[in-house]
Amino acid sequence: MLLKRLEYWDHAFFCRLFARSSSQVMAKSSYWLSKSADGPLYLLLVLLLLMLDVADAWLVTQLLLLAFALELPLYLLLKNSIKRARPEQAVSLHRIVAHIIPSDTFSLPSGHTAAAFVVVTSLSLIYPACLLPLLCWGALVGLSRVMLGVHFPLDILAGMALGVLSSLAAANWLGVW
């Protein structure tokens, strides 16, 4: 009963948010926000920190590597165990057509959001002054995945939790936190 209510809320909230993404501007903005959480940009970030000799850049690099080494296998395990359908397949009462083609079949958890929150958490642990802008960026990445029509809100929350917990575990193991 509780799971059915949660699923109903998740689908209804998705439909409300996704309905707002019909404008070209919103779809394009969501696309670029989502792209900002693609893997190659994280490598660029680390290289930039190391090249500019930013304080604790090597520690950030180690923390990100370990956190992603934890997050990625857990993400794959969860996604392929839970096998939750994406909104296009799951929301049958509404005609949902995603603005992008997702890279895989299942939706829970959101990999883009998990990766973004690995970065948000890891960088915030080392550079606490950056927490607010990083948190805003991470939340917008998650929202962009809903607006693009490829994730439900609960997929985003699961991705956030996975990213944060992976980073905290890595930080604990490295003695950072």
XYZ file of C-alpha atoms in Angstrom:
177
model
C 0.000 0.000 0.000
C 2.747 2.465 0.987
C 4.830 1.566 -2.077
C 1.828 2.096 -4.350
C 1.207 5.534 -2.817
C 4.873 6.419 -3.201
C 4.828 5.317 -6.833
C 1.655 7.321 -7.469
C 3.230 10.430 -5.929
C 6.437 9.882 -7.906
C 4.573 9.547 -11.222
C 2.292 12.518 -10.492
C 5.203 14.752 -9.463
C 7.132 13.667 -12.563
C 4.175 14.559 -14.803
C 3.859 18.019 -13.220
C 7.562 18.760 -13.628
C 7.881 17.266 -17.097
C 4.881 19.280 -18.338
C 6.927 22.429 -17.646
C 9.764 21.247 -19.922
C 7.827 21.577 -23.149
C 9.405 24.899 -24.085
C 12.501 24.811 -26.255
C 14.406 26.983 -23.771
C 13.650 24.671 -20.839
C 14.544 21.549 -22.814
C 17.848 23.074 -24.013
C 18.724 24.340 -20.526
C 18.001 20.907 -19.062
C 20.089 19.268 -21.763
C 23.155 21.405 -21.007
C 22.742 21.076 -17.246
C 22.618 17.314 -17.665
C 25.688 17.410 -19.931
C 27.617 19.271 -17.218
C 27.456 16.045 -15.190
C 29.011 13.843 -17.866
C 32.156 11.975 -16.847
C 34.767 13.651 -19.067
C 34.153 17.013 -17.412
C 35.104 15.530 -14.035
C 38.450 14.481 -15.447
C 38.897 17.992 -16.813
C 38.089 19.439 -13.375
C 40.706 17.266 -11.673
C 43.335 18.075 -14.304
C 42.593 21.777 -13.938
C 42.900 21.630 -10.129
C 46.200 19.750 -10.415
C 47.619 22.006 -13.148
C 46.703 25.175 -11.243
C 48.273 23.655 -8.131
C 45.140 24.365 -6.081
C 45.491 23.528 -2.391
C 44.570 19.898 -1.652
C 44.106 19.089 -5.366
C 45.787 15.714 -4.929
C 43.516 14.885 -1.977
C 40.452 15.837 -4.048
C 41.722 13.588 -6.838
C 42.153 10.638 -4.486
C 38.771 11.232 -2.884
C 36.986 11.446 -6.236
C 38.716 8.336 -7.580
C 37.825 6.276 -4.529
C 34.270 7.643 -4.343
C 33.649 6.863 -8.018
C 35.209 3.410 -7.534
C 32.509 2.802 -4.903
C 29.628 4.583 -6.643
C 29.880 3.101 -10.128
C 29.642 -0.623 -9.263
C 26.877 0.103 -6.731
C 25.011 2.151 -9.339
C 25.245 -0.689 -11.876
C 24.221 -3.285 -9.307
C 21.197 -1.257 -8.180
C 20.101 -0.292 -11.682
C 20.298 -3.842 -13.003
C 18.735 -5.396 -9.889
C 15.803 -3.016 -9.462
C 15.101 -2.656 -13.209
C 12.695 0.235 -12.824
C 11.179 1.344 -16.130
C 11.890 4.839 -17.373
C 9.021 7.358 -17.530
C 8.327 6.786 -21.243
C 7.475 3.150 -20.517
C 6.015 3.526 -17.003
C 3.605 6.448 -17.276
C 0.905 5.031 -19.493
C -1.874 7.570 -18.920
C 0.161 10.406 -20.398
C 2.022 10.500 -23.670
C 5.586 10.968 -22.411
C 8.310 11.443 -24.993
C 11.723 12.090 -23.483
C 13.779 14.965 -24.870
C 16.856 12.715 -25.078
C 17.619 9.043 -25.581
C 18.980 7.609 -22.322
C 22.149 5.536 -22.431
C 20.507 2.532 -20.748
C 17.103 0.957 -20.151
C 16.412 1.458 -16.458
C 15.864 4.555 -14.330
C 16.626 3.866 -10.646
C 18.987 5.356 -9.504
C 19.935 8.331 -11.648
C 23.589 7.884 -12.604
C 24.067 11.524 -13.590
C 22.724 12.634 -10.219
C 24.805 10.065 -8.321
C 27.967 11.207 -10.100
C 27.112 14.877 -9.570
C 26.664 14.275 -5.839
C 29.958 12.397 -5.650
C 31.527 15.617 -6.925
C 29.354 17.899 -4.759
C 30.127 15.967 -1.584
C 33.810 15.353 -2.294
C 34.583 18.954 -3.206
C 32.496 20.290 -0.307
C 34.403 18.152 2.177
C 37.709 19.646 0.998
C 36.456 23.135 0.101
C 33.487 23.812 2.467
C 33.019 27.368 1.159
C 31.894 25.870 -2.166
C 29.023 23.863 -0.644
C 26.119 26.135 -1.620
C 26.975 26.628 -5.315
C 27.886 22.943 -5.648
C 24.647 21.884 -3.981
C 22.652 24.126 -6.330
C 24.445 22.662 -9.349
C 23.893 19.077 -8.169
C 20.198 19.688 -7.506
C 19.797 21.295 -10.943
C 21.497 18.306 -12.579
C 18.965 16.029 -10.886
C 16.052 18.266 -11.868
C 17.321 18.372 -15.453
C 17.072 14.577 -15.666
C 13.375 14.780 -14.718
C 12.781 17.687 -17.105
C 14.397 15.690 -19.913
C 11.894 12.913 -19.230
C 14.342 10.143 -18.351
C 13.965 9.937 -14.547
C 11.354 10.117 -11.829
C 11.937 12.326 -8.768
C 12.642 9.285 -6.552
C 15.356 8.181 -9.020
C 16.988 11.548 -8.360
C 16.763 11.173 -4.580
C 18.259 7.677 -4.839
C 21.081 9.034 -7.015
C 21.753 11.826 -4.535
C 21.919 9.352 -1.650
C 24.225 7.027 -3.580
C 26.590 9.855 -4.506
C 26.715 11.364 -1.018
C 27.173 8.006 0.734
C 29.888 6.904 -1.703
C 31.827 10.118 -1.093
C 31.410 9.948 2.668
C 32.579 6.331 2.707
C 35.614 7.254 0.590
C 36.351 10.271 2.806
C 36.098 8.110 5.907
C 38.463 5.532 4.411
C 40.963 8.272 3.478
C 40.624 9.893 6.911
C 39.183 13.113 5.450
C 35.886 12.892 7.313
